[in-house]
Protein backbone atom coordinates (compact mmCIF):
# COMPACT_ATOMS: atom_id res chain seq x y z
CA UNK A 1 0.00 0.00 0.00
CA UNK A 2 1.28 3.44 -0.92
CA UNK A 3 1.80 6.20 1.64
CA UNK A 4 -0.06 9.47 1.23
CA UNK A 5 3.07 11.17 -0.15
CA UNK A 6 3.58 8.32 -2.62
CA UNK A 7 -0.04 8.60 -3.81
CA UNK A 8 0.46 12.33 -4.40
CA UNK A 9 3.69 11.67 -6.33
CA UNK A 10 2.03 9.01 -8.48
CA UNK A 11 -1.00 11.26 -9.08
CA UNK A 12 1.19 14.16 -10.20
CA UNK A 13 3.21 11.89 -12.50
CA UNK A 14 0.02 10.49 -14.04
CA UNK A 15 -1.43 14.00 -14.40
CA UNK A 16 1.72 15.12 -16.23
CA UNK A 17 1.48 12.02 -18.45
CA UNK A 18 -2.24 12.67 -19.03
CA UNK A 19 -2.97 9.13 -17.82
CA UNK A 20 -6.70 9.29 -17.00
CA UNK A 21 -7.10 5.53 -16.36
CA UNK A 22 -4.07 5.61 -14.06
CA UNK A 23 -5.47 8.56 -12.11
CA UNK A 24 -8.80 6.78 -11.72
CA UNK A 25 -7.07 3.65 -10.38
CA UNK A 26 -5.68 5.74 -7.52
CA UNK A 27 -9.23 6.50 -6.36
CA UNK A 28 -11.51 4.53 -4.08
CA UNK A 29 -14.44 2.81 -5.84
CA UNK A 30 -16.56 5.88 -4.96
CA UNK A 31 -15.10 9.31 -4.25
CA UNK A 32 -16.62 12.60 -3.10
CA UNK A 33 -15.76 15.07 -5.86
CA UNK A 34 -14.62 18.50 -4.68
CA UNK A 35 -13.07 20.36 -7.60
CA UNK A 36 -13.32 24.05 -8.50
CA UNK A 37 -15.04 24.97 -11.73
CA UNK A 38 -12.16 25.91 -14.06
CA UNK A 39 -13.47 28.78 -16.19
CA UNK A 40 -16.97 27.45 -16.65
CA UNK A 41 -16.22 23.73 -16.96
CA UNK A 42 -19.08 21.96 -15.24
CA UNK A 43 -17.56 19.70 -12.60
CA UNK A 44 -20.43 19.48 -10.17
CA UNK A 45 -19.58 18.28 -6.67
CA UNK A 46 -20.86 14.93 -5.48
CA UNK A 47 -20.05 11.24 -5.44
CA UNK A 48 -18.20 9.76 -8.41
CA UNK A 49 -17.19 6.28 -9.46
CA UNK A 50 -13.74 5.48 -10.80
CA UNK A 51 -15.18 5.38 -14.30
CA UNK A 52 -16.64 8.88 -13.85
CA UNK A 53 -13.30 10.17 -12.53
CA UNK A 54 -11.58 8.69 -15.58
CA UNK A 55 -14.18 10.30 -17.85
CA UNK A 56 -13.62 13.72 -16.23
CA UNK A 57 -9.88 13.51 -16.82
CA UNK A 58 -10.31 12.19 -20.38
CA UNK A 59 -12.50 15.23 -21.09
CA UNK A 60 -9.95 17.54 -19.47
CA UNK A 61 -7.07 16.05 -21.48
CA UNK A 62 -9.08 16.20 -24.74
CA UNK A 63 -9.80 19.90 -24.15
CA UNK A 64 -6.59 21.20 -22.59
CA UNK A 65 -2.89 20.49 -23.04
CA UNK A 66 -0.83 20.62 -19.85
CA UNK A 67 2.12 22.85 -20.70
CA UNK A 68 3.65 23.19 -17.25
CA UNK A 69 3.18 21.62 -13.84
CA UNK A 70 5.10 23.05 -10.91
CA UNK A 71 4.93 21.83 -7.31
CA UNK A 72 6.23 24.11 -4.56
CA UNK A 73 5.08 22.12 -1.56
CA UNK A 74 3.21 18.98 -0.57
CA UNK A 75 1.49 19.17 2.81
CA UNK A 76 0.52 15.85 4.40
CA UNK A 77 -1.62 15.26 7.49
CA UNK A 78 -2.18 11.53 7.89
CA UNK A 79 -4.26 10.40 4.95
CA UNK A 80 -4.92 13.94 3.71
CA UNK A 81 -2.67 15.91 1.39
CA UNK A 82 -2.60 19.32 -0.26
CA UNK A 83 -0.39 20.31 -3.17
CA UNK A 84 0.74 23.92 -3.49
CA UNK A 85 1.90 24.85 -6.96
CA UNK A 86 0.69 25.85 -10.37
CA UNK A 87 -0.29 24.41 -13.70
CA UNK A 88 -0.46 26.06 -17.08
CA UNK A 89 -2.95 24.60 -19.55
CA UNK A 90 -3.48 25.50 -23.21
CA UNK A 91 -6.81 25.03 -24.95
CA UNK A 92 -6.47 22.53 -27.77
CA UNK A 93 -7.72 23.98 -31.05
CA UNK A 94 -11.03 22.49 -32.06
CA UNK A 95 -11.09 23.80 -35.63
CSV table of N, CA and C in Angstrom, one decimal:
chain,number,residue,atom,x,y,z
A,1,UNK,N,0.8,-1.2,0.0
A,1,UNK,CA,0.0,0.0,0.0
A,1,UNK,C,0.9,1.2,0.0
A,2,UNK,N,0.5,2.2,-0.8
A,2,UNK,CA,1.3,3.4,-0.9
A,2,UNK,C,1.0,4.4,0.2
A,3,UNK,N,2.0,5.1,0.6
A,3,UNK,CA,1.8,6.2,1.6
A,3,UNK,C,1.1,7.4,1.0
A,4,UNK,N,0.6,8.3,1.8
A,4,UNK,CA,-0.1,9.5,1.2
A,4,UNK,C,0.9,10.3,0.3
A,5,UNK,N,2.1,10.4,0.7
A,5,UNK,CA,3.1,11.2,-0.1
A,5,UNK,C,3.3,10.4,-1.5
A,6,UNK,N,3.4,9.1,-1.4
A,6,UNK,CA,3.6,8.3,-2.6
A,6,UNK,C,2.4,8.4,-3.6
A,7,UNK,N,1.2,8.4,-3.0
A,7,UNK,CA,0.0,8.6,-3.8
A,7,UNK,C,0.0,9.9,-4.5
A,8,UNK,N,0.4,11.0,-3.8
A,8,UNK,CA,0.5,12.3,-4.4
A,8,UNK,C,1.5,12.3,-5.5
A,9,UNK,N,2.6,11.7,-5.3
A,9,UNK,CA,3.7,11.7,-6.3
A,9,UNK,C,3.2,10.9,-7.6
A,10,UNK,N,2.5,9.8,-7.4
A,10,UNK,CA,2.0,9.0,-8.5
A,10,UNK,C,0.9,9.8,-9.2
A,11,UNK,N,0.0,10.5,-8.5
A,11,UNK,CA,-1.0,11.3,-9.1
A,11,UNK,C,-0.4,12.3,-10.0
A,12,UNK,N,0.6,13.1,-9.4
A,12,UNK,CA,1.2,14.2,-10.2
A,12,UNK,C,1.9,13.6,-11.5
A,13,UNK,N,2.5,12.5,-11.3
A,13,UNK,CA,3.2,11.9,-12.5
A,13,UNK,C,2.2,11.5,-13.6
A,14,UNK,N,1.1,10.9,-13.1
A,14,UNK,CA,0.0,10.5,-14.0
A,14,UNK,C,-0.7,11.7,-14.7
A,15,UNK,N,-0.8,12.8,-13.9
A,15,UNK,CA,-1.4,14.0,-14.4
A,15,UNK,C,-0.5,14.6,-15.5
A,16,UNK,N,0.8,14.6,-15.2
A,16,UNK,CA,1.7,15.1,-16.2
A,16,UNK,C,1.7,14.2,-17.5
A,17,UNK,N,1.5,13.0,-17.3
A,17,UNK,CA,1.5,12.0,-18.5
A,17,UNK,C,0.1,12.0,-19.1
A,18,UNK,N,-0.9,12.7,-18.6
A,18,UNK,CA,-2.2,12.7,-19.0
A,18,UNK,C,-2.8,11.2,-19.1
A,19,UNK,N,-2.6,10.5,-18.0
A,19,UNK,CA,-3.0,9.1,-17.8
A,19,UNK,C,-4.3,9.1,-17.0
A,20,UNK,N,-5.4,9.3,-17.7
A,20,UNK,CA,-6.7,9.3,-17.0
A,20,UNK,C,-7.0,7.9,-16.3
A,21,UNK,N,-6.8,6.8,-17.0
A,21,UNK,CA,-7.1,5.5,-16.4
A,21,UNK,C,-6.2,5.3,-15.1
A,22,UNK,N,-5.0,5.7,-15.2
A,22,UNK,CA,-4.1,5.6,-14.1
A,22,UNK,C,-4.5,6.5,-12.9
A,23,UNK,N,-5.0,7.7,-13.2
A,23,UNK,CA,-5.5,8.6,-12.1
A,23,UNK,C,-6.7,7.9,-11.5
A,24,UNK,N,-7.6,7.4,-12.3
A,24,UNK,CA,-8.8,6.8,-11.7
A,24,UNK,C,-8.5,5.6,-10.8
A,25,UNK,N,-7.4,4.8,-11.2
A,25,UNK,CA,-7.1,3.6,-10.4
A,25,UNK,C,-6.6,4.0,-9.0
A,26,UNK,N,-6.1,5.3,-8.8
A,26,UNK,CA,-5.7,5.7,-7.5
A,26,UNK,C,-6.9,6.0,-6.6
A,27,UNK,N,-8.0,6.1,-7.1
A,27,UNK,CA,-9.2,6.5,-6.4
A,27,UNK,C,-9.9,5.3,-5.8
A,28,UNK,N,-10.6,5.5,-4.7
A,28,UNK,CA,-11.5,4.5,-4.1
A,28,UNK,C,-12.6,4.2,-5.1
A,29,UNK,N,-13.4,3.1,-4.9
A,29,UNK,CA,-14.4,2.8,-5.8
A,29,UNK,C,-15.5,4.0,-6.0
A,30,UNK,N,-15.7,4.7,-4.9
A,30,UNK,CA,-16.6,5.9,-5.0
A,30,UNK,C,-15.8,7.0,-4.2
A,31,UNK,N,-15.8,8.2,-4.9
A,31,UNK,CA,-15.1,9.3,-4.2
A,31,UNK,C,-16.1,10.5,-4.2
A,32,UNK,N,-15.8,11.4,-3.2
A,32,UNK,CA,-16.6,12.6,-3.1
A,32,UNK,C,-15.9,13.7,-3.9
A,33,UNK,N,-16.4,14.2,-4.9
A,33,UNK,CA,-15.8,15.1,-5.9
A,33,UNK,C,-15.8,16.5,-5.3
A,34,UNK,N,-14.7,17.1,-5.1
A,34,UNK,CA,-14.6,18.5,-4.7
A,34,UNK,C,-13.6,19.2,-5.5
A,35,UNK,N,-14.0,19.7,-6.7
A,35,UNK,CA,-13.1,20.4,-7.6
A,35,UNK,C,-13.7,21.7,-8.0
A,36,UNK,N,-12.8,22.7,-8.1
A,36,UNK,CA,-13.3,24.0,-8.5
A,36,UNK,C,-13.7,24.0,-10.0
A,37,UNK,N,-14.6,24.9,-10.3
A,37,UNK,CA,-15.0,25.0,-11.7
A,37,UNK,C,-14.0,25.8,-12.5
A,38,UNK,N,-13.2,25.1,-13.3
A,38,UNK,CA,-12.2,25.9,-14.1
A,38,UNK,C,-12.8,26.6,-15.3
A,39,UNK,N,-13.0,27.9,-15.1
A,39,UNK,CA,-13.5,28.8,-16.2
A,39,UNK,C,-14.7,28.2,-16.9
A,40,UNK,N,-15.7,27.9,-16.1
A,40,UNK,CA,-17.0,27.5,-16.6
A,40,UNK,C,-17.1,26.0,-16.9
A,41,UNK,N,-16.1,25.2,-16.8
A,41,UNK,CA,-16.2,23.7,-17.0
A,41,UNK,C,-17.1,23.2,-15.9
A,42,UNK,N,-18.1,22.4,-16.2
A,42,UNK,CA,-19.1,22.0,-15.2
A,42,UNK,C,-18.6,20.7,-14.6
A,43,UNK,N,-18.0,20.8,-13.4
A,43,UNK,CA,-17.6,19.7,-12.6
A,43,UNK,C,-18.3,19.8,-11.3
A,44,UNK,N,-19.6,19.4,-11.3
A,44,UNK,CA,-20.4,19.5,-10.2
A,44,UNK,C,-19.9,18.6,-9.0
A,45,UNK,N,-20.0,19.1,-7.8
A,45,UNK,CA,-19.6,18.3,-6.7
A,45,UNK,C,-20.5,17.1,-6.5
A,46,UNK,N,-20.0,16.1,-5.8
A,46,UNK,CA,-20.9,14.9,-5.5
A,46,UNK,C,-20.1,13.6,-5.7
A,47,UNK,N,-20.7,12.5,-5.3
A,47,UNK,CA,-20.0,11.2,-5.4
A,47,UNK,C,-19.8,10.9,-6.9
A,48,UNK,N,-18.6,10.2,-7.1
A,48,UNK,CA,-18.2,9.8,-8.4
A,48,UNK,C,-17.6,8.4,-8.3
A,49,UNK,N,-17.8,7.6,-9.4
A,49,UNK,CA,-17.2,6.3,-9.5
A,49,UNK,C,-15.8,6.5,-10.1
A,50,UNK,N,-15.0,5.4,-10.1
A,50,UNK,CA,-13.7,5.5,-10.8
A,50,UNK,C,-13.9,5.8,-12.3
A,51,UNK,N,-14.9,5.2,-12.9
A,51,UNK,CA,-15.2,5.4,-14.3
A,51,UNK,C,-15.5,6.8,-14.6
A,52,UNK,N,-16.3,7.5,-13.7
A,52,UNK,CA,-16.6,8.9,-13.8
A,52,UNK,C,-15.4,9.8,-13.7
A,53,UNK,N,-14.6,9.4,-12.7
A,53,UNK,CA,-13.3,10.2,-12.5
A,53,UNK,C,-12.5,10.1,-13.8
A,54,UNK,N,-12.3,8.9,-14.3
A,54,UNK,CA,-11.6,8.7,-15.6
A,54,UNK,C,-12.2,9.5,-16.7
A,55,UNK,N,-13.5,9.5,-16.8
A,55,UNK,CA,-14.2,10.3,-17.9
A,55,UNK,C,-13.9,11.8,-17.7
A,56,UNK,N,-13.9,12.3,-16.5
A,56,UNK,CA,-13.6,13.7,-16.2
A,56,UNK,C,-12.2,14.1,-16.7
A,57,UNK,N,-11.3,13.2,-16.4
A,57,UNK,CA,-9.9,13.5,-16.8
A,57,UNK,C,-9.7,13.3,-18.3
A,58,UNK,N,-10.4,12.3,-18.9
A,58,UNK,CA,-10.3,12.2,-20.4
A,58,UNK,C,-10.8,13.4,-21.1
A,59,UNK,N,-11.9,14.0,-20.5
A,59,UNK,CA,-12.5,15.2,-21.1
A,59,UNK,C,-11.5,16.4,-20.9
A,60,UNK,N,-10.9,16.5,-19.7
A,60,UNK,CA,-9.9,17.5,-19.5
A,60,UNK,C,-8.8,17.4,-20.5
A,61,UNK,N,-8.2,16.2,-20.6
A,61,UNK,CA,-7.1,16.1,-21.5
A,61,UNK,C,-7.4,16.2,-23.0
A,62,UNK,N,-8.7,16.0,-23.3
A,62,UNK,CA,-9.1,16.2,-24.7
A,62,UNK,C,-9.3,17.7,-25.0
A,63,UNK,N,-9.5,18.5,-24.0
A,63,UNK,CA,-9.8,19.9,-24.1
A,63,UNK,C,-8.6,20.8,-23.9
A,64,UNK,N,-7.7,20.4,-23.0
A,64,UNK,CA,-6.6,21.2,-22.6
A,64,UNK,C,-5.3,20.4,-22.7
A,65,UNK,N,-4.2,21.1,-23.0
A,65,UNK,CA,-2.9,20.5,-23.0
A,65,UNK,C,-2.1,21.1,-21.8
A,66,UNK,N,-1.6,20.2,-21.0
A,66,UNK,CA,-0.8,20.6,-19.8
A,66,UNK,C,0.6,21.0,-20.3
A,67,UNK,N,0.8,22.3,-20.2
A,67,UNK,CA,2.1,22.9,-20.7
A,67,UNK,C,3.2,22.9,-19.6
A,68,UNK,N,2.7,23.1,-18.4
A,68,UNK,CA,3.7,23.2,-17.3
A,68,UNK,C,3.0,22.8,-16.0
A,69,UNK,N,3.7,22.0,-15.2
A,69,UNK,CA,3.2,21.6,-13.8
A,69,UNK,C,4.3,21.9,-12.9
A,70,UNK,N,4.1,22.7,-11.9
A,70,UNK,CA,5.1,23.1,-10.9
A,70,UNK,C,4.6,22.8,-9.5
A,71,UNK,N,5.3,22.1,-8.7
A,71,UNK,CA,4.9,21.8,-7.3
A,71,UNK,C,5.9,22.5,-6.4
A,72,UNK,N,5.4,23.4,-5.5
A,72,UNK,CA,6.2,24.1,-4.6
A,72,UNK,C,6.3,23.4,-3.2
A,73,UNK,N,5.2,22.8,-2.9
A,73,UNK,CA,5.1,22.1,-1.6
A,73,UNK,C,4.0,21.1,-1.5
A,74,UNK,N,4.2,20.0,-0.8
A,74,UNK,CA,3.2,19.0,-0.6
A,74,UNK,C,3.0,18.9,0.9
A,75,UNK,N,1.8,19.2,1.4
A,75,UNK,CA,1.5,19.2,2.8
A,75,UNK,C,0.7,17.9,3.1
A,76,UNK,N,1.2,17.1,4.1
A,76,UNK,CA,0.5,15.9,4.4
A,76,UNK,C,0.1,15.8,5.9
A,77,UNK,N,-1.1,15.4,6.1
A,77,UNK,CA,-1.6,15.3,7.5
A,77,UNK,C,-2.3,13.9,7.5
A,78,UNK,N,-1.6,12.9,7.9
A,78,UNK,CA,-2.2,11.5,7.9
A,78,UNK,C,-2.5,11.1,6.5
A,79,UNK,N,-3.8,10.8,6.3
A,79,UNK,CA,-4.3,10.4,4.9
A,79,UNK,C,-4.7,11.5,4.0
A,80,UNK,N,-4.6,12.8,4.5
A,80,UNK,CA,-4.9,13.9,3.7
A,80,UNK,C,-3.7,14.6,3.2
A,81,UNK,N,-3.8,15.2,2.0
A,81,UNK,CA,-2.7,15.9,1.4
A,81,UNK,C,-3.2,17.1,0.6
A,82,UNK,N,-2.3,18.1,0.6
A,82,UNK,CA,-2.6,19.3,-0.3
A,82,UNK,C,-1.3,19.6,-1.1
A,83,UNK,N,-1.5,20.0,-2.3
A,83,UNK,CA,-0.4,20.3,-3.2
A,83,UNK,C,-0.5,21.8,-3.5
A,84,UNK,N,0.6,22.5,-3.2
A,84,UNK,CA,0.7,23.9,-3.5
A,84,UNK,C,1.6,24.1,-4.7
A,85,UNK,N,1.1,24.7,-5.7
A,85,UNK,CA,1.9,24.9,-7.0
A,85,UNK,C,1.1,25.5,-8.0
A,86,UNK,N,1.4,25.3,-9.3
A,86,UNK,CA,0.7,25.9,-10.4
A,86,UNK,C,0.7,24.9,-11.6
A,87,UNK,N,-0.2,25.1,-12.4
A,87,UNK,CA,-0.3,24.4,-13.7
A,87,UNK,C,-0.7,25.4,-14.8
A,88,UNK,N,-0.1,25.2,-15.9
A,88,UNK,CA,-0.5,26.1,-17.1
A,88,UNK,C,-1.0,25.1,-18.2
A,89,UNK,N,-2.3,25.4,-18.6
A,89,UNK,CA,-2.9,24.6,-19.5
A,89,UNK,C,-3.2,25.4,-20.8
A,90,UNK,N,-3.2,24.8,-21.9
A,90,UNK,CA,-3.5,25.5,-23.2
A,90,UNK,C,-4.7,24.8,-23.8
A,91,UNK,N,-5.6,25.6,-24.3
A,91,UNK,CA,-6.8,25.0,-24.9
A,91,UNK,C,-6.4,24.4,-26.3
A,92,UNK,N,-6.8,23.2,-26.5
A,92,UNK,CA,-6.5,22.5,-27.8
A,92,UNK,C,-7.4,23.1,-28.8
A,93,UNK,N,-6.9,23.4,-30.0
A,93,UNK,CA,-7.7,24.0,-31.1
A,93,UNK,C,-8.7,22.9,-31.5
A,94,UNK,N,-10.0,23.4,-31.7
A,94,UNK,CA,-11.0,22.5,-32.1
A,94,UNK,C,-11.5,22.7,-33.5
A,95,UNK,N,-10.8,23.6,-34.2
A,95,UNK,CA,-11.1,23.8,-35.6
A,95,UNK,C,-12.2,24.8,-35.8
